[in-house]
Coordinates of C-alpha atoms and ligand atoms in Angstrom, one line a residue:
Chain K
M68 CA 0.0 0.0 0.1
A69 CA 2.6 2.6 -0.9
V70 CA 1.5 6.2 -0.7
L71 CA 2.3 9.0 -3.0
I72 CA 1.7 12.7 -1.7
F73 CA 1.1 15.7 -3.8
S74 CA 0.2 19.2 -2.9
D75 CA 1.1 22.6 -4.5
K76 CA 1.8 23.9 -0.9
A77 CA 4.7 22.7 1.2
N78 CA 2.9 23.2 4.6
L79 CA 0.0 21.1 3.4
A80 CA 2.3 18.3 1.9
L81 CA 3.8 18.3 5.6
E82 CA 0.4 17.8 7.0
L83 CA -0.3 15.0 4.4
L84 CA 3.0 13.1 5.7
T85 CA 1.4 13.1 9.1
A86 CA -1.7 11.8 7.5
A87 CA 0.1 8.9 5.8
E88 CA 1.6 8.1 9.2
A89 CA -1.9 7.9 10.6
I90 CA -2.6 5.0 8.3
G91 CA 0.7 3.4 9.0
E92 CA 2.5 4.5 5.8
K93 CA 5.8 6.3 5.1
A94 CA 4.8 8.2 1.9
K95 CA 6.8 9.5 -0.9
I96 CA 6.2 13.0 -2.1
L97 CA 6.1 14.4 -5.6
V98 CA 7.2 17.9 -6.1
I99 CA 6.6 19.6 -9.4
N100 CA 8.7 22.5 -10.5
D101 CA 9.5 23.8 -6.9
D102 CA 12.9 23.5 -5.5
E103 CA 12.1 25.5 -2.4
Q104 CA 9.2 22.9 -1.6
A105 CA 11.5 20.0 -2.3
E106 CA 14.1 21.4 0.1
I107 CA 11.7 22.1 2.9
L108 CA 10.1 18.7 2.7
A109 CA 13.4 16.8 2.6
H110 CA 14.6 18.8 5.4
A111 CA 11.5 17.7 7.4
G112 CA 12.4 14.0 6.7
A113 CA 10.5 13.3 3.5
E114 CA 11.5 11.2 0.6
V115 CA 11.0 13.7 -2.1
Y116 CA 10.8 13.0 -5.8
K117 CA 11.3 16.1 -8.0
I118 CA 10.3 16.8 -11.6
N119 CA 11.8 19.8 -13.2
N120 CA 10.3 20.3 -16.6
N121 CA 9.9 24.0 -15.9
N122 CA 7.6 25.5 -18.8
D123 CA 6.5 22.1 -19.9
V124 CA 4.4 21.5 -16.7
V125 CA 1.6 24.0 -15.8
L126 CA 0.2 23.7 -12.4
A127 CA -2.9 25.4 -13.6
D128 CA -3.6 22.5 -16.1
T129 CA -5.4 20.0 -14.1
A130 CA -5.7 17.5 -16.8
Q131 CA -1.8 17.5 -17.3
I132 CA -1.1 17.5 -13.5
A133 CA -3.4 14.5 -13.2
A134 CA -1.5 12.8 -16.0
V135 CA 1.8 13.7 -14.2
V136 CA 0.7 12.4 -10.7
K137 CA -0.7 9.3 -12.2
E138 CA 2.5 8.4 -14.0
A139 CA 4.6 9.2 -10.9
A140 CA 2.2 6.9 -8.7
C141 CA 2.7 4.3 -11.3
K142 CA 6.6 4.5 -11.5
L143 CA 6.9 4.7 -7.6
G144 CA 4.5 1.8 -7.1
A145 CA 1.8 3.8 -5.1
D146 CA -1.7 2.8 -5.1
I147 CA -2.8 5.5 -2.7
V148 CA -2.5 9.2 -3.6
L149 CA -3.0 11.8 -0.8
L150 CA -3.7 15.2 -1.9
S151 CA -4.4 18.4 -0.1
S152 CA -8.0 19.4 -0.1
N153 CA -7.2 23.1 -1.0
R154 CA -8.7 24.4 -4.1
R155 CA -6.0 23.0 -6.5
G156 CA -6.1 19.6 -4.7
K157 CA -9.8 19.3 -4.7
E158 CA -9.9 20.1 -8.4
L159 CA -7.3 17.5 -9.1
A160 CA -8.7 14.8 -6.9
G161 CA -11.7 14.0 -9.2
R162 CA -9.7 14.1 -12.6
L163 CA -6.8 11.9 -11.1
A164 CA -9.4 9.3 -9.6
Q165 CA -11.1 8.9 -12.9
K166 CA -7.6 8.5 -14.7
M167 CA -6.5 6.0 -12.2
G168 CA -10.0 4.2 -12.0
A169 CA -9.9 4.9 -8.3
G170 CA -12.5 5.8 -5.7
C171 CA -12.1 9.2 -4.2
L172 CA -12.9 11.1 -1.0
T173 CA -12.2 14.8 -0.6
D174 CA -12.3 17.3 2.4
V175 CA -11.4 14.3 4.6
S176 CA -10.9 15.5 8.2
S177 CA -9.5 12.2 9.7
M178 CA -8.4 8.9 8.7
E179 CA -7.7 5.7 10.6
I180 CA -7.3 1.9 9.9
N181 CA -10.1 -0.1 11.1
G182 CA -10.4 -3.8 10.1
G183 CA -7.7 -3.2 7.3
R184 CA -9.7 -0.4 5.7
I185 CA -8.9 3.2 5.7
E186 CA -11.9 4.7 7.4
C187 CA -12.3 8.5 6.5
K188 CA -14.4 11.2 8.0
R189 CA -15.9 14.0 6.0
N190 CA -18.8 16.3 6.3
A191 CA -22.0 15.5 4.5
L192 CA -25.4 17.1 3.9
G193 CA -23.8 20.5 3.7
G194 CA -22.1 19.8 7.2
A195 CA -25.3 18.7 8.9
T196 CA -23.7 15.2 9.4
V197 CA -20.3 13.6 9.5
A198 CA -20.0 10.5 7.2
T199 CA -17.6 7.6 7.9
Q200 CA -16.6 6.2 4.6
Y201 CA -13.9 4.0 2.9
I202 CA -13.0 3.4 -0.6
N203 CA -13.6 0.0 -2.1
T204 CA -11.1 0.1 -4.9
D205 CA -7.3 -0.8 -4.6
K206 CA -6.5 2.5 -6.2
K207 CA -7.4 5.3 -3.9
V208 CA -7.3 9.2 -4.2
I209 CA -7.9 11.0 -0.9
A210 CA -7.8 14.7 -0.5
V211 CA -7.4 15.8 3.1
A212 CA -8.7 19.1 4.5
P213 CA -6.0 21.6 5.5
R214 CA -5.1 21.7 9.3
S215 CA -6.5 18.2 9.9
F216 CA -3.2 16.8 10.8
A217 CA -0.1 18.5 12.3
P218 CA 2.7 19.3 10.0
Y219 CA 5.3 16.4 10.0
A220 CA 8.7 17.2 11.7
G221 CA 11.3 14.5 11.1
S222 CA 14.9 14.8 9.5
G223 CA 17.1 13.2 7.1
G224 CA 15.1 13.0 4.1
K225 CA 16.3 13.1 0.5
V226 CA 15.6 14.5 -3.0
E227 CA 15.6 12.5 -6.1
E228 CA 14.9 13.6 -9.7
L229 CA 12.2 11.7 -11.3
A230 CA 11.9 11.8 -15.2
L231 CA 8.4 11.4 -16.6
D232 CA 6.9 11.4 -20.1
L233 CA 4.6 14.4 -20.2
P234 CA 1.6 15.4 -22.1
A235 CA 1.6 18.8 -23.5
A236 CA -0.2 21.5 -21.5
A237 CA -3.5 22.6 -22.9
V238 CA -3.9 25.5 -20.4
K239 CA -2.1 28.7 -20.8
V240 CA -1.7 31.1 -17.8
L241 CA -2.0 34.7 -18.8
E242 CA -1.8 36.5 -15.5
V243 CA -1.5 35.7 -11.8
K244 CA -2.7 38.2 -9.3
A245 CA -1.7 37.4 -5.7
K246 CA -4.3 38.3 -3.2
E247 CA -3.5 40.6 -0.3
T248 CA -2.4 38.1 2.3
D249 CA -4.4 38.1 5.5
T250 CA -2.1 37.6 8.4
V251 CA -4.8 36.5 10.6
D252 CA -5.7 32.8 10.9
I253 CA -9.2 32.5 12.4
A254 CA -8.6 28.6 12.6
A255 CA -6.0 29.4 15.2
A256 CA -7.6 32.0 17.2
D257 CA -8.8 31.6 20.9
K258 CA -11.8 33.9 20.6
L259 CA -13.8 34.9 17.5
V260 CA -16.3 37.7 16.8
A261 CA -18.2 36.6 13.7
V262 CA -20.6 38.8 11.7
G263 CA -23.2 37.8 9.2
Q264 CA -25.7 39.3 6.9
G265 CA -27.4 40.9 9.8
L266 CA -24.6 43.6 9.6
N267 CA -26.1 46.7 7.9
S268 CA -23.2 48.1 6.2
K269 CA -19.4 48.0 5.9
E270 CA -19.4 51.2 7.8
D271 CA -20.4 49.1 10.8
L272 CA -17.3 46.9 10.7
P273 CA -15.1 49.2 13.0
M274 CA -17.3 48.6 16.0
I275 CA -17.1 44.9 15.5
E276 CA -13.4 45.2 15.3
E277 CA -13.5 47.4 18.5
L278 CA -15.4 44.6 20.4
A279 CA -12.9 41.9 19.0
K280 CA -10.0 44.0 20.2
K281 CA -11.6 44.6 23.6
I282 CA -11.9 40.8 24.3
G283 CA -8.7 39.7 22.4
A284 CA -10.7 38.0 19.6
E285 CA -10.1 38.0 15.7
V286 CA -13.1 39.1 13.4
A287 CA -14.6 36.3 11.2
C288 CA -17.6 36.2 9.2
S289 CA -20.2 34.2 7.3
K290 CA -19.6 33.5 3.6
P291 CA -21.9 36.0 1.9
L292 CA -20.1 38.7 3.8
A293 CA -16.8 37.8 2.0
T294 CA -17.9 36.3 -1.3
D295 CA -21.0 38.5 -2.2
K296 CA -20.5 41.7 -0.2
K297 CA -16.7 41.6 -0.2
W298 CA -16.5 43.4 3.3
L299 CA -14.0 40.9 4.7
P300 CA -11.4 38.7 3.0
E301 CA -12.4 35.1 2.1
E302 CA -9.8 33.9 4.7
R303 CA -12.2 35.1 7.3
V304 CA -15.1 32.7 6.4
I305 CA -16.2 30.2 8.9
G306 CA -17.7 26.9 7.6
L307 CA -17.8 24.2 4.9
S308 CA -16.1 26.1 2.3
G309 CA -14.3 28.4 4.7
K310 CA -12.3 27.4 7.9
I311 CA -13.3 24.8 10.5
C312 CA -12.6 26.8 13.9
K313 CA -12.5 25.5 17.5
P314 CA -12.2 28.7 19.6
E315 CA -12.9 28.8 23.3
L316 CA -15.4 31.6 22.7
A317 CA -17.4 32.5 19.5
I318 CA -19.6 35.5 19.6
L319 CA -21.9 35.2 16.5
L320 CA -23.6 38.4 15.2
G321 CA -26.5 38.4 12.8
I322 CA -25.8 34.9 11.6
S323 CA -28.7 32.7 10.7
G324 CA -26.9 29.4 11.4
Q325 CA -27.2 27.4 8.1
V326 CA -25.5 24.1 8.3
Q327 CA -22.8 25.2 6.0
F328 CA -21.7 27.9 8.4
T329 CA -22.4 26.0 11.7
V330 CA -20.2 23.0 10.7
G331 CA -17.3 25.4 11.0
I332 CA -17.9 26.6 14.6
R333 CA -19.8 23.8 16.3
D334 CA -16.7 22.6 18.1
A335 CA -16.3 26.0 19.9
K336 CA -16.3 25.8 23.7
V337 CA -18.9 28.5 24.3
I338 CA -21.1 30.0 21.8
V339 CA -22.9 33.4 22.0
A340 CA -25.6 34.1 19.5
I341 CA -27.0 37.6 19.0
N342 CA -29.9 37.8 16.5
T343 CA -33.1 39.8 15.9
D344 CA -34.9 36.5 15.2
E345 CA -35.7 34.7 18.3
N346 CA -36.2 31.5 16.3
A347 CA -32.9 31.7 14.2
N348 CA -31.3 28.2 13.7
I349 CA -28.1 29.6 15.4
N350 CA -29.9 29.8 18.7
A351 CA -30.3 26.0 18.8
M352 CA -26.5 25.7 18.9
A353 CA -25.7 28.7 21.2
D354 CA -24.8 28.6 25.0
Y355 CA -26.0 32.2 25.4
I356 CA -28.9 33.6 23.3
L357 CA -29.5 37.3 23.1
T358 CA -32.4 38.5 20.9
A359 CA -31.4 42.0 19.9
D360 CA -30.3 44.2 17.1
L361 CA -26.5 43.5 16.8
H362 CA -25.6 47.0 16.2
E363 CA -27.3 48.2 19.5
A364 CA -25.8 45.1 21.4
V365 CA -22.3 45.6 20.2
K366 CA -22.2 49.4 21.0
E367 CA -23.4 48.6 24.5
M368 CA -20.9 45.7 25.0
N369 CA -18.2 48.1 23.8
K370 CA -19.2 50.6 26.4
L371 CA -19.6 48.0 29.2
L372 CA -16.2 46.5 28.4
G373 CA -14.7 50.0 28.7
Chain X
M1019 CA -22.4 27.1 -29.7
N1020 CA -24.4 25.8 -26.7
V1021 CA -23.6 26.0 -23.2
V1022 CA -24.7 23.0 -20.9
V1023 CA -25.2 23.6 -17.1
A1024 CA -25.2 20.4 -15.2
M1025 CA -27.3 20.9 -12.0
K1026 CA -27.8 18.7 -9.0
Q1027 CA -31.2 17.9 -7.5
I1028 CA -30.7 17.9 -3.6
P1029 CA -33.0 18.0 -0.6
D1030 CA -33.5 21.4 0.8
L1031 CA -30.9 21.2 3.5
Q1032 CA -32.5 23.7 5.9
Q1033 CA -35.7 21.3 6.0
I1034 CA -33.8 18.2 7.0
R1035 CA -34.5 17.3 10.7
I1036 CA -32.2 15.3 12.6
K1037 CA -33.8 12.4 15.0
N1038 CA -31.5 10.2 17.1
R1039 CA -28.5 11.8 15.2
Q1040 CA -29.9 10.5 11.9
P1041 CA -31.0 12.8 9.1
V1042 CA -34.8 12.6 8.3
F1043 CA -35.7 13.2 4.6
D1044 CA -39.4 12.6 4.8
D1045 CA -41.5 15.4 3.0
V1046 CA -38.2 17.6 2.5
P1047 CA -38.7 19.3 -0.9
L1048 CA -36.2 19.0 -3.6
T1049 CA -34.3 21.9 -5.1
F1050 CA -31.0 22.7 -6.9
G1051 CA -27.8 23.5 -5.1
T1052 CA -27.2 27.1 -4.6
I1053 CA -23.8 27.2 -6.4
D1054 CA -25.4 25.3 -9.4
K1055 CA -27.7 28.4 -9.7
N1056 CA -24.6 30.5 -10.1
A1057 CA -23.3 28.3 -12.9
L1058 CA -26.7 28.8 -14.6
E1059 CA -26.7 32.5 -14.3
A1060 CA -23.1 32.5 -15.7
G1061 CA -24.5 30.3 -18.6
V1062 CA -27.4 32.7 -19.2
M1063 CA -25.2 35.8 -19.1
L1064 CA -23.0 34.5 -21.9
K1065 CA -26.1 33.9 -23.9
E1066 CA -27.5 37.3 -23.3
N1067 CA -24.1 38.7 -24.4
N1068 CA -24.7 36.7 -27.7
L1069 CA -21.8 34.4 -27.0
A1070 CA -23.9 31.3 -26.8
E1071 CA -26.9 30.0 -28.8
K1072 CA -28.8 28.1 -26.1
V1073 CA -28.4 27.2 -22.4
I1074 CA -29.3 23.6 -21.8
V1075 CA -29.8 22.5 -18.2
L1076 CA -28.6 18.9 -17.8
A1077 CA -29.4 16.8 -14.7
A1078 CA -29.6 13.2 -13.4
G1079 CA -31.9 12.2 -10.8
S1080 CA -35.4 10.8 -9.7
E1081 CA -38.3 11.6 -11.9
D1082 CA -39.1 14.6 -9.6
L1083 CA -36.5 16.4 -11.8
E1084 CA -39.2 17.3 -14.3
D1085 CA -40.7 19.5 -11.6
T1086 CA -37.4 20.6 -10.0
V1087 CA -36.0 21.8 -13.4
K1088 CA -38.8 24.3 -14.0
E1089 CA -37.1 26.7 -11.4
A1090 CA -33.9 26.5 -13.7
L1091 CA -35.8 27.1 -17.0
A1092 CA -37.6 30.0 -15.3
A1093 CA -34.2 31.4 -14.3
G1094 CA -33.0 31.5 -18.0
G1095 CA -32.4 28.0 -19.2
D1096 CA -33.7 27.3 -22.7
E1097 CA -34.1 23.7 -22.6
A1098 CA -33.6 20.7 -20.3
F1099 CA -32.1 17.4 -20.8
L1100 CA -32.9 15.0 -18.0
I1101 CA -31.6 11.6 -17.3
V1102 CA -33.9 10.0 -14.9
G1103 CA -33.4 6.7 -12.8
D1104 CA -34.7 5.6 -9.5
D1105 CA -31.3 5.4 -7.9
L1106 CA -29.8 8.4 -9.3
N1107 CA -30.6 10.8 -6.3
G1108 CA -27.6 11.0 -4.3
A1109 CA -25.6 8.3 -6.4
E1110 CA -21.9 8.4 -6.2
S1111 CA -19.8 11.1 -8.1
S1112 CA -18.3 8.5 -10.2
I1113 CA -21.6 7.2 -11.5
I1114 CA -23.2 10.7 -11.9
A1115 CA -20.2 11.7 -13.9
Q1116 CA -20.4 8.9 -16.4
V1117 CA -24.2 9.6 -16.7
L1118 CA -23.8 13.3 -17.3
A1119 CA -20.9 12.8 -19.7
A1120 CA -23.0 10.5 -21.8
G1121 CA -25.7 13.2 -21.5
V1122 CA -23.3 15.9 -22.8
K1123 CA -22.4 13.6 -25.8
K1124 CA -26.0 13.5 -26.8
I1125 CA -26.4 17.2 -26.9
D1126 CA -25.5 19.1 -30.1
D1127 CA -22.6 21.5 -30.6
V1128 CA -21.6 21.8 -26.8
G1129 CA -18.8 24.4 -26.3
L1130 CA -19.0 24.7 -22.5
L1131 CA -19.9 22.6 -19.9
L1132 CA -20.5 24.7 -16.5
L1133 CA -21.1 23.3 -12.9
G1134 CA -21.0 24.8 -9.4
E1135 CA -17.6 24.2 -7.6
G1136 CA -19.4 21.7 -5.3
S1137 CA -22.8 20.4 -4.8
G1138 CA -25.1 21.8 -2.1
D1139 CA -25.2 18.6 -0.1
N1140 CA -22.0 16.4 -0.5
Y1141 CA -19.7 19.2 -1.7
S1142 CA -17.2 16.7 -2.9
G1143 CA -16.3 18.7 -6.0
Q1144 CA -15.5 15.5 -8.0
V1145 CA -18.1 15.4 -10.8
G1146 CA -17.0 18.3 -12.9
S1147 CA -13.2 17.0 -12.8
R1148 CA -14.4 13.4 -13.7
I1149 CA -16.6 14.5 -16.5
A1150 CA -13.7 16.5 -18.0
E1151 CA -11.5 13.4 -17.8
I1152 CA -14.2 11.1 -19.5
L1153 CA -14.7 13.7 -22.2
G1154 CA -11.0 14.4 -22.6
W1155 CA -11.7 18.2 -22.3
P1156 CA -9.6 20.8 -20.4
Q1157 CA -11.1 22.0 -17.3
V1158 CA -10.8 25.2 -15.0
G1159 CA -12.2 25.0 -11.6
Y1160 CA -13.3 27.9 -9.2
A1161 CA -14.1 30.4 -11.9
G1162 CA -14.8 33.9 -10.6
A1163 CA -15.2 35.2 -14.2
I1164 CA -15.7 33.8 -17.6
K1165 CA -15.0 35.5 -21.0
L1166 CA -15.5 33.7 -24.4
E1167 CA -13.3 34.7 -27.4
G1168 CA -13.8 32.8 -30.5
N1169 CA -13.1 29.3 -29.7
K1170 CA -11.2 29.9 -26.4
A1171 CA -12.3 30.9 -22.9
I1172 CA -10.6 33.3 -20.7
V1173 CA -11.2 32.2 -17.2
T1174 CA -10.2 33.7 -13.7
R1175 CA -9.7 30.8 -11.3
V1176 CA -9.9 32.1 -7.7
L1177 CA -7.6 30.2 -5.3
E1178 CA -7.1 30.9 -1.7
D1179 CA -4.0 33.0 -2.0
A1180 CA -4.2 34.1 -5.7
E1181 CA -6.3 34.6 -8.8
E1182 CA -5.1 33.2 -12.0
V1183 CA -6.1 34.2 -15.4
V1184 CA -6.0 31.2 -17.9
E1185 CA -6.9 30.4 -21.4
V1186 CA -8.4 27.2 -22.7
A1187 CA -9.7 26.0 -25.9
L1188 CA -13.3 25.0 -26.3
P1189 CA -14.9 22.6 -25.6
A1190 CA -14.0 22.9 -21.8
V1191 CA -15.6 22.1 -18.4
I1192 CA -15.6 25.1 -16.1
T1193 CA -16.9 25.0 -12.4
V1194 CA -17.9 28.3 -10.9
V1195 CA -17.6 29.9 -7.3
S1196 CA -20.6 31.5 -5.7
G1197 CA -18.9 34.9 -6.0
I1198 CA -19.2 34.9 -9.7
N1199 CA -22.7 36.5 -10.0
E1200 CA -25.9 37.0 -8.1
P1201 CA -28.5 34.5 -9.7
R1202 CA -31.6 36.2 -10.9
I1203 CA -35.0 35.7 -9.3
P1204 CA -37.5 34.7 -12.1
S1205 CA -40.5 36.8 -12.4
V1206 CA -44.1 35.3 -12.4
T1207 CA -44.2 35.3 -16.2
Q1208 CA -41.0 33.6 -16.5
I1209 CA -42.2 30.8 -14.1
L1210 CA -45.3 30.4 -16.1
K1211 CA -43.5 30.2 -19.3
A1212 CA -41.0 27.6 -18.0
G1213 CA -43.4 24.8 -18.2
K1214 CA -43.7 25.2 -21.9
K1215 CA -39.9 25.1 -22.5
P1216 CA -38.8 22.0 -24.3
K1217 CA -37.6 19.0 -22.2
E1218 CA -35.9 15.9 -23.2
V1219 CA -36.3 13.2 -20.7
I1220 CA -34.5 9.9 -21.1
E1221 CA -34.3 6.9 -18.8
E1222 CA -30.8 6.0 -17.4
D1223 CA -30.9 2.6 -18.9
E1224 CA -31.0 4.1 -22.3
L1225 CA -27.4 5.0 -21.8
D1226 CA -24.6 2.5 -22.6
G1227 CA -21.5 1.5 -20.8
I1228 CA -22.2 3.0 -17.3
N1229 CA -20.3 1.1 -14.8
K1230 CA -22.4 1.3 -11.7
E1231 CA -19.8 -0.4 -9.4
A1232 CA -19.8 1.4 -6.0
L1233 CA -16.5 2.8 -5.4
I1234 CA -17.3 4.0 -2.0
T1235 CA -18.8 2.4 1.2
T1236 CA -20.5 4.5 3.8
V1237 CA -20.2 3.1 7.1
S1238 CA -22.3 5.8 9.0
N1239 CA -23.6 9.3 8.5
L1240 CA -24.7 10.9 11.6
A1241 CA -25.2 14.4 13.0
P1242 CA -22.5 15.4 15.7
E1243 CA -23.8 15.3 19.3
S1244 CA -24.3 18.6 20.7
D1245 CA -25.4 19.8 24.1
R1246 CA -25.4 23.5 24.5
K1247 CA -26.8 25.4 27.3
R1248 CA -29.1 27.6 25.2
I1249 CA -29.4 30.1 28.2
V1250 CA -31.6 33.1 27.0
V1251 CA -30.1 36.4 28.4
K1252 CA -32.3 39.4 28.7
N1253 CA -29.8 42.2 27.8
V1254 CA -26.2 42.8 27.1
A1255 CA -25.3 43.3 30.9
E1256 CA -26.5 40.0 31.7
L1257 CA -24.6 38.4 28.8
V1258 CA -21.3 40.3 29.8
D1259 CA -21.8 38.9 33.4
K1260 CA -22.2 35.3 32.2
L1261 CA -19.2 35.5 30.0
R1262 CA -17.2 37.0 32.9
S1263 CA -18.2 34.2 35.2
E1264 CA -17.0 31.7 32.7
N1265 CA -13.7 33.7 32.5
M1266 CA -14.3 34.3 28.7
I1267 CA -13.8 38.0 28.8
Ligands
FAD2317 C1 -21.8 24.2 -1.0 C2 -22.1 25.4 0.0 C3 -21.1 25.8 0.8 C4 -21.1 26.9 1.8 N1 -20.2 27.2 2.6 C5 -20.3 28.1 3.5 C6 -19.4 28.4 4.5 O1 -18.3 27.9 4.6 N2 -19.6 29.5 5.4 C7 -20.9 30.1 5.4 O2 -21.0 31.0 6.3 N3 -21.7 29.9 4.5 C8 -21.6 28.9 3.5 N4 -22.6 28.8 2.6 C9 -23.7 29.6 2.6 C10 -24.7 29.3 3.7 O3 -25.7 28.3 3.0 C11 -25.5 30.5 4.0 O4 -26.0 31.2 2.8 C12 -24.8 31.4 4.8 O5 -24.1 30.9 6.0 C13 -25.8 32.5 5.4 O6 -24.9 33.6 6.0 P1 -25.7 34.5 7.1 O7 -26.1 33.7 8.3 O8 -24.7 35.7 7.4 O9 -26.9 35.3 6.4 P2 -28.5 35.0 6.5 O10 -28.8 33.5 6.4 O11 -29.0 36.0 5.5 O12 -28.7 35.3 8.0 C14 -28.7 36.7 8.4 C15 -29.2 36.6 9.9 O13 -29.1 38.0 10.5 C16 -30.2 38.2 11.2 N5 -30.3 39.7 11.4 C17 -30.8 40.5 10.5 N6 -30.6 41.8 10.9 C18 -30.0 41.7 12.2 C19 -29.8 42.8 13.1 N7 -29.8 44.0 12.8 N8 -29.3 42.2 14.3 C20 -29.1 41.0 14.5 N9 -29.2 40.0 13.7 C21 -29.9 40.3 12.4 C22 -31.2 37.5 10.7 O14 -32.3 37.3 11.5 C23 -30.6 36.3 10.1 O15 -30.7 35.3 11.1 C24 -22.4 27.6 1.7 C25 -23.4 27.2 0.8 C26 -23.3 26.1 0.0 C27 -24.3 25.8 -0.9

């Protein structure tokens, strides 16, 4: 059951090494056109296989990368491919699985061996349930959700060059625009103040930030606030397509509590919900419920907390 | 050139109840996934800009689809191509991908297949990628913008830390993110007209070569246990007191 790992991000590849260990395997790692990643991974103890075809391999071409990873898995005798379930990895997973004739699970948050099978957990029904599933086929593609495993820290790895026959790329990259990087990691925060569509306007954000600052929290949000309204960066989104957070305290303001959101916060220790609707779904999963206008409530809290 | 939009019929998640940690689906209405509606809107906008001839809604599921698809036809789809089968609702990604790919092959002059980046319920994100592989088409996932120029698509792929603008030849598979647009709400007249739009309905067995082997086994699917205090506080002062007494602030 040899395992091959591929991720476009070094930190996620390190998490995958730990994931492989969880199923009792020492994995080989494929690195494409990224000497820095190869070095970081080898330094952490990984057995790295590097292909350097520079312009011939285009990370943006999912079809080509799937062909490369399949070919590498073949050469290295791996039946199981672990990918990171970030956007690149998730897009790759289905295509690679189809190419390999493999069953595939994405967004996997834990893996363990049970009766010889690799049992994986992932959110289902939009996050309302957690499914335990395994892949029936010998060939398996598993995409592991970021931050599900700690980064691997070993030593004494090595880097080898791998020569592969490559199909030509069919996708041309015209431009890459780096997003402004957000230095805040809401998944690592102890306390969160999260706002949803109950917030009237972007101009009301400063008082939310003030509250967060007063209690030592970071500001997070529901998805529409970032993707539709663009008031906060997407890195601040809690939930199924955002981040899974487990803070000590979460104060949720004007958030209705749909499953795709709650899946990202249900493991918080204490949850406070402030909503004008006393029947909002979010109240069912809160420890403290205040039925109030969030703007008034936040102003008052800021005053009380001095 | 026609644009095909693949949409998934799913239970309305807000209406699923949990009993003994098990989801209960009785009387839960069926609908299309929300991101699927963004994919439809993207297709309809291409048509409105005269870049596509027709927008065809493609779906595989139970026969309720004939009803469910009306909302998509009201929101701008010109025609529907439905593949119905009793076990298609909630079927595995690998099976649905084969069925939808077979459907695409039966539709004339397809230049673009659009999907949401993930279904509303399983959110596994495999189907678009699997179809692209079956058809041998290039793909771009997580599109935040799509432009068509001749036989090429210029697509902005939205990643976590960057946006990349890429060019692919058509035909291609593109999946969209919810931020790409705001789906229109159909008017009453559009809803009334939707019932009269052309629909082609075929049975799943009419498709050849679908391998229905299960690649995945589900051991359990349970709602997580939750025991929250659910204390209703009267005002902000009481809330602050409670949080202070728990040493939270
Ligand atoms: C595949 C998929 C993935 C998704 N992933 C995510 C995800 O990761 N994260 C996420 O958040 N969503 C996600 N969504 C979207 C999700 O379904 C909901 O649309 C979203 O969570 C709703 O955000 P909201 O609660 O802020 O807005 P709404 O549902 O509009 O709720 C607003 C709430 O504010 C309250 N309110 C209004 N005014 C006030 C006021 N003045 N004071 C106090 N309260 C007020 C209202 O009573 C209401 O409860 C996903 C959807 C899909 C289909």
